[in-house]
Coordinates of C-alpha atoms in Angstrom, one line a residue:
Chain A
A1 CA -2.0 -16.8 4.5
Q2 CA -2.0 -14.4 1.7
K3 CA 1.0 -14.0 -0.5
I4 CA 1.7 -11.6 -3.4
T5 CA 4.6 -12.3 -5.7
Q6 CA 6.1 -9.9 -8.1
T7 CA 9.0 -11.6 -9.9
Q8 CA 10.4 -8.7 -11.8
P9 CA 12.5 -6.4 -9.6
G10 CA 13.1 -4.1 -12.6
M11 CA 11.8 -3.7 -16.1
F12 CA 12.7 -1.5 -19.0
V13 CA 10.4 -0.4 -21.8
Q14 CA 10.7 1.9 -24.8
E15 CA 8.5 5.0 -24.8
K16 CA 5.2 4.4 -26.6
E17 CA 5.5 0.6 -26.3
A18 CA 3.3 -1.6 -24.1
V19 CA 4.6 -3.3 -21.0
T20 CA 3.3 -6.1 -18.7
L21 CA 4.1 -6.2 -15.0
D22 CA 3.6 -9.6 -13.4
C23 CA 1.8 -10.4 -10.2
T24 CA 0.7 -13.7 -8.8
Y25 CA -1.2 -14.2 -5.6
D26 CA -2.1 -17.0 -3.3
T27 CA -5.3 -17.2 -1.4
S28 CA -7.9 -19.8 -0.4
D29 CA -10.6 -17.2 0.0
P30 CA -13.0 -17.1 -3.0
S31 CA -13.7 -13.4 -2.4
Y32 CA -10.9 -11.0 -2.8
G33 CA -9.8 -7.8 -4.4
L34 CA -6.7 -7.1 -6.4
F35 CA -5.0 -3.7 -6.6
W36 CA -2.2 -2.0 -8.4
Y37 CA -0.5 1.1 -7.0
K38 CA 2.2 3.3 -8.6
Q39 CA 4.9 5.0 -6.5
P40 CA 6.8 7.7 -8.4
S41 CA 10.2 8.9 -7.2
S42 CA 8.4 11.5 -5.1
G43 CA 7.2 8.7 -2.9
E44 CA 3.4 8.9 -2.8
M45 CA 1.3 5.8 -3.4
I46 CA -1.2 6.3 -6.3
F47 CA -4.0 3.9 -6.8
L48 CA -4.2 2.7 -10.4
I49 CA -6.7 -0.1 -10.9
Y50 CA -8.9 -2.6 -9.1
Q51 CA -10.1 -6.1 -10.0
G52 CA -12.7 -8.1 -7.9
S53 CA -12.4 -11.9 -7.8
Y54 CA -16.0 -12.2 -9.1
D55 CA -15.6 -9.6 -11.9
Q56 CA -16.2 -11.3 -15.3
Q57 CA -14.2 -8.8 -17.3
N58 CA -10.7 -7.5 -16.9
A59 CA -10.5 -4.0 -15.4
T60 CA -9.4 -1.1 -17.4
E61 CA -8.6 2.5 -16.5
G62 CA -7.3 4.6 -19.4
R63 CA -3.9 3.2 -20.4
Y64 CA -3.9 0.7 -17.6
S65 CA -5.6 -2.7 -17.8
L66 CA -5.4 -5.7 -15.5
N67 CA -5.0 -9.1 -17.1
F68 CA -6.8 -11.3 -14.6
Q69 CA -6.4 -15.0 -14.9
K70 CA -8.2 -16.4 -12.0
A71 CA -7.3 -20.1 -12.5
R72 CA -3.6 -19.2 -12.6
K73 CA -4.0 -16.7 -9.8
S74 CA -2.3 -14.0 -11.7
A75 CA -3.2 -10.3 -12.0
N76 CA -0.8 -8.7 -14.4
L77 CA -0.8 -5.0 -15.1
V78 CA -0.6 -3.9 -18.7
I79 CA 0.4 -0.3 -19.5
S80 CA -0.2 0.6 -23.1
A81 CA 1.7 3.4 -24.9
S82 CA 4.3 3.9 -22.2
Q83 CA 5.2 7.5 -21.3
L84 CA 8.3 8.8 -19.5
G85 CA 6.1 9.7 -16.5
D86 CA 5.3 6.0 -16.1
S87 CA 8.8 5.4 -14.7
A88 CA 8.1 4.4 -11.1
M89 CA 7.7 1.5 -8.7
Y90 CA 4.6 -0.5 -9.1
F91 CA 3.0 -2.6 -6.4
C92 CA 0.5 -5.3 -6.6
A93 CA -1.8 -5.8 -3.6
M94 CA -4.6 -8.0 -2.4
R95 CA -7.4 -7.7 0.1
E96 CA -9.3 -10.8 1.1
G97 CA -12.8 -10.2 2.4
P98 CA -15.1 -8.6 2.9
G99 CA -14.4 -9.4 6.5
N100 CA -10.6 -9.2 6.3
N101 CA -9.5 -5.6 5.8
D102 CA -5.8 -6.2 5.6
M103 CA -4.1 -5.3 2.3
R104 CA -1.0 -7.3 1.4
F105 CA 1.6 -6.0 -1.0
G106 CA 4.2 -7.6 -3.3
A107 CA 7.8 -6.4 -3.3
G108 CA 7.3 -4.2 -6.2
T109 CA 8.6 -3.7 -9.8
R110 CA 10.7 -0.7 -10.8
L111 CA 9.7 0.3 -14.3
T112 CA 12.0 2.5 -16.3
V113 CA 10.7 4.0 -19.6
K114 CA 13.4 4.9 -22.1
P115 CA 13.0 7.8 -24.5
Chain B
E1 CA -10.3 17.7 -0.6
A2 CA -10.4 14.1 0.6
Q3 CA -7.0 13.2 1.9
V4 CA -4.8 11.5 4.4
T5 CA -2.2 13.7 6.0
Q6 CA 1.0 12.7 7.8
N7 CA 3.4 14.7 9.8
P8 CA 6.3 15.1 9.8
R9 CA 7.2 14.3 6.2
Y10 CA 10.9 13.9 7.1
L11 CA 12.5 13.2 10.4
I12 CA 16.1 12.5 11.6
T13 CA 16.4 11.5 15.2
V14 CA 18.7 9.6 17.5
T15 CA 18.4 6.2 19.1
G16 CA 16.1 6.2 22.1
K17 CA 14.4 9.6 21.6
K18 CA 10.6 9.0 21.6
L19 CA 8.7 10.3 18.6
T20 CA 5.2 10.4 17.2
V21 CA 4.1 10.4 13.6
T22 CA 0.6 11.8 13.2
C23 CA -1.9 10.6 10.7
S24 CA -5.3 12.2 10.0
Q25 CA -8.0 11.5 7.4
N26 CA -11.1 13.4 6.5
M27 CA -13.1 10.7 4.7
N28 CA -14.9 9.2 7.7
H29 CA -13.1 5.9 7.2
E30 CA -13.3 3.3 9.9
Y31 CA -10.2 1.4 8.9
M32 CA -6.8 2.9 9.3
S33 CA -3.4 1.3 9.0
W34 CA 0.3 1.9 9.3
Y35 CA 2.9 0.4 6.9
R36 CA 6.6 0.6 6.6
Q37 CA 8.3 0.3 3.3
D38 CA 11.8 -1.1 2.9
P39 CA 13.7 -1.9 -0.3
G40 CA 12.9 -5.3 -1.7
L41 CA 10.2 -6.0 0.9
G42 CA 7.3 -3.9 -0.3
L43 CA 5.0 -2.5 2.3
R44 CA 4.5 -4.4 5.5
Q45 CA 1.7 -3.6 7.9
I46 CA 2.7 -2.5 11.4
Y47 CA -0.7 -1.9 13.1
Y48 CA -4.2 -1.4 12.0
S49 CA -7.5 -0.1 13.5
M50 CA -11.0 -1.1 12.6
N51 CA -12.6 1.7 14.5
V52 CA -12.2 4.0 17.5
E53 CA -10.5 2.3 20.4
V54 CA -10.0 -0.9 18.3
T55 CA -6.4 -1.6 17.3
D56 CA -4.5 -4.7 16.4
K57 CA -1.0 -5.8 15.4
G58 CA 0.0 -6.3 11.8
D59 CA 3.1 -8.2 10.6
V60 CA 5.8 -6.1 12.1
P61 CA 4.5 -4.4 15.3
E62 CA 7.6 -4.7 17.5
G63 CA 8.9 -1.3 18.7
Y64 CA 5.7 0.5 17.7
K65 CA 2.6 1.7 19.5
V66 CA -0.6 3.2 18.1
S67 CA -3.8 4.7 19.5
R68 CA -7.2 5.5 18.0
K69 CA -9.0 7.9 20.3
E70 CA -10.8 9.7 17.5
K71 CA -12.0 8.3 14.2
R72 CA -9.9 10.7 12.1
N73 CA -6.6 10.3 13.8
F74 CA -4.2 7.3 14.1
P75 CA -0.8 8.3 15.5
L76 CA 2.2 6.0 15.3
I77 CA 4.5 6.1 18.4
L78 CA 8.1 5.0 18.6
E79 CA 8.9 5.1 22.3
S80 CA 12.6 4.1 21.9
P81 CA 13.5 4.3 18.2
S82 CA 16.4 2.1 16.9
P83 CA 18.4 2.3 13.7
N84 CA 16.5 -0.7 12.3
Q85 CA 13.3 1.5 12.3
T86 CA 14.8 3.7 9.7
S87 CA 12.3 3.4 6.9
L88 CA 9.5 5.1 4.9
Y89 CA 6.2 5.0 6.8
F90 CA 2.8 5.2 5.3
C91 CA -0.6 5.8 6.9
A92 CA -3.6 4.5 5.0
S93 CA -7.4 4.5 5.4
S94 CA -10.5 3.0 3.9
F95 CA -14.0 2.0 4.7
K96 CA -14.0 -1.3 6.5
N97 CA -15.4 -4.6 5.2
S98 CA -15.2 -3.7 1.6
Y99 CA -12.9 -4.1 -1.3
N100 CA -12.3 -0.4 -1.6
E101 CA -8.8 0.7 -2.2
Q102 CA -6.9 2.2 0.7
F103 CA -6.0 5.9 0.5
F104 CA -2.4 6.6 1.5
G105 CA -0.8 9.5 3.1
P106 CA 2.3 11.1 1.5
G107 CA 4.7 9.1 3.6
T108 CA 7.2 9.9 6.4
R109 CA 10.8 9.3 5.8
L110 CA 12.4 8.5 9.2
T111 CA 16.1 8.1 9.9
V112 CA 17.3 6.9 13.3
L113 CA 20.9 7.5 13.9

């Protein structure tokens, strides 16, 4: 069974600094996709970044990058140059597949950016 | 605009009063899913559907029903709500059999008194 672990319930970071949010996963399927979503206080789920298990390079999307260490089964989200608007809950998720469509989520990390 | 819509966004009800939360998507997605979000537990899947007339249980299906009569709609039904179903509910959709991200609705905050 899939399992996603986010060990940091809460994190603080100073504005303009970089922060890493941890995510480890457990799967026996060689094919899977890893996702990060942001949930601001307004409640909506915003897709941030995706990493495929066969991708050779770490995914990047603007200030977001995914530090993918396949052997360690970790998929940490790195946010560079934090902004006040980055304060939110962040969820790591995984989809095995392509036949399994279910997406499993970690418990989330609440990030607070300090001015 | 490509989107997933949910209604209502907020609902306060009483124990035992049947309710339906609607979900609709305009992206022609085959796969649709319902989640509930509770503090410290992340999002847990309630039910999912691979296509019209095809539904299956997720991790926490007790007390919920769904139907998929049309591709775009996937309503969540609570026939006899109880206080432990107080939660934030999300509908999501995506193409099936791919690694695509799921698109989420705005969420429905349900309180059962």
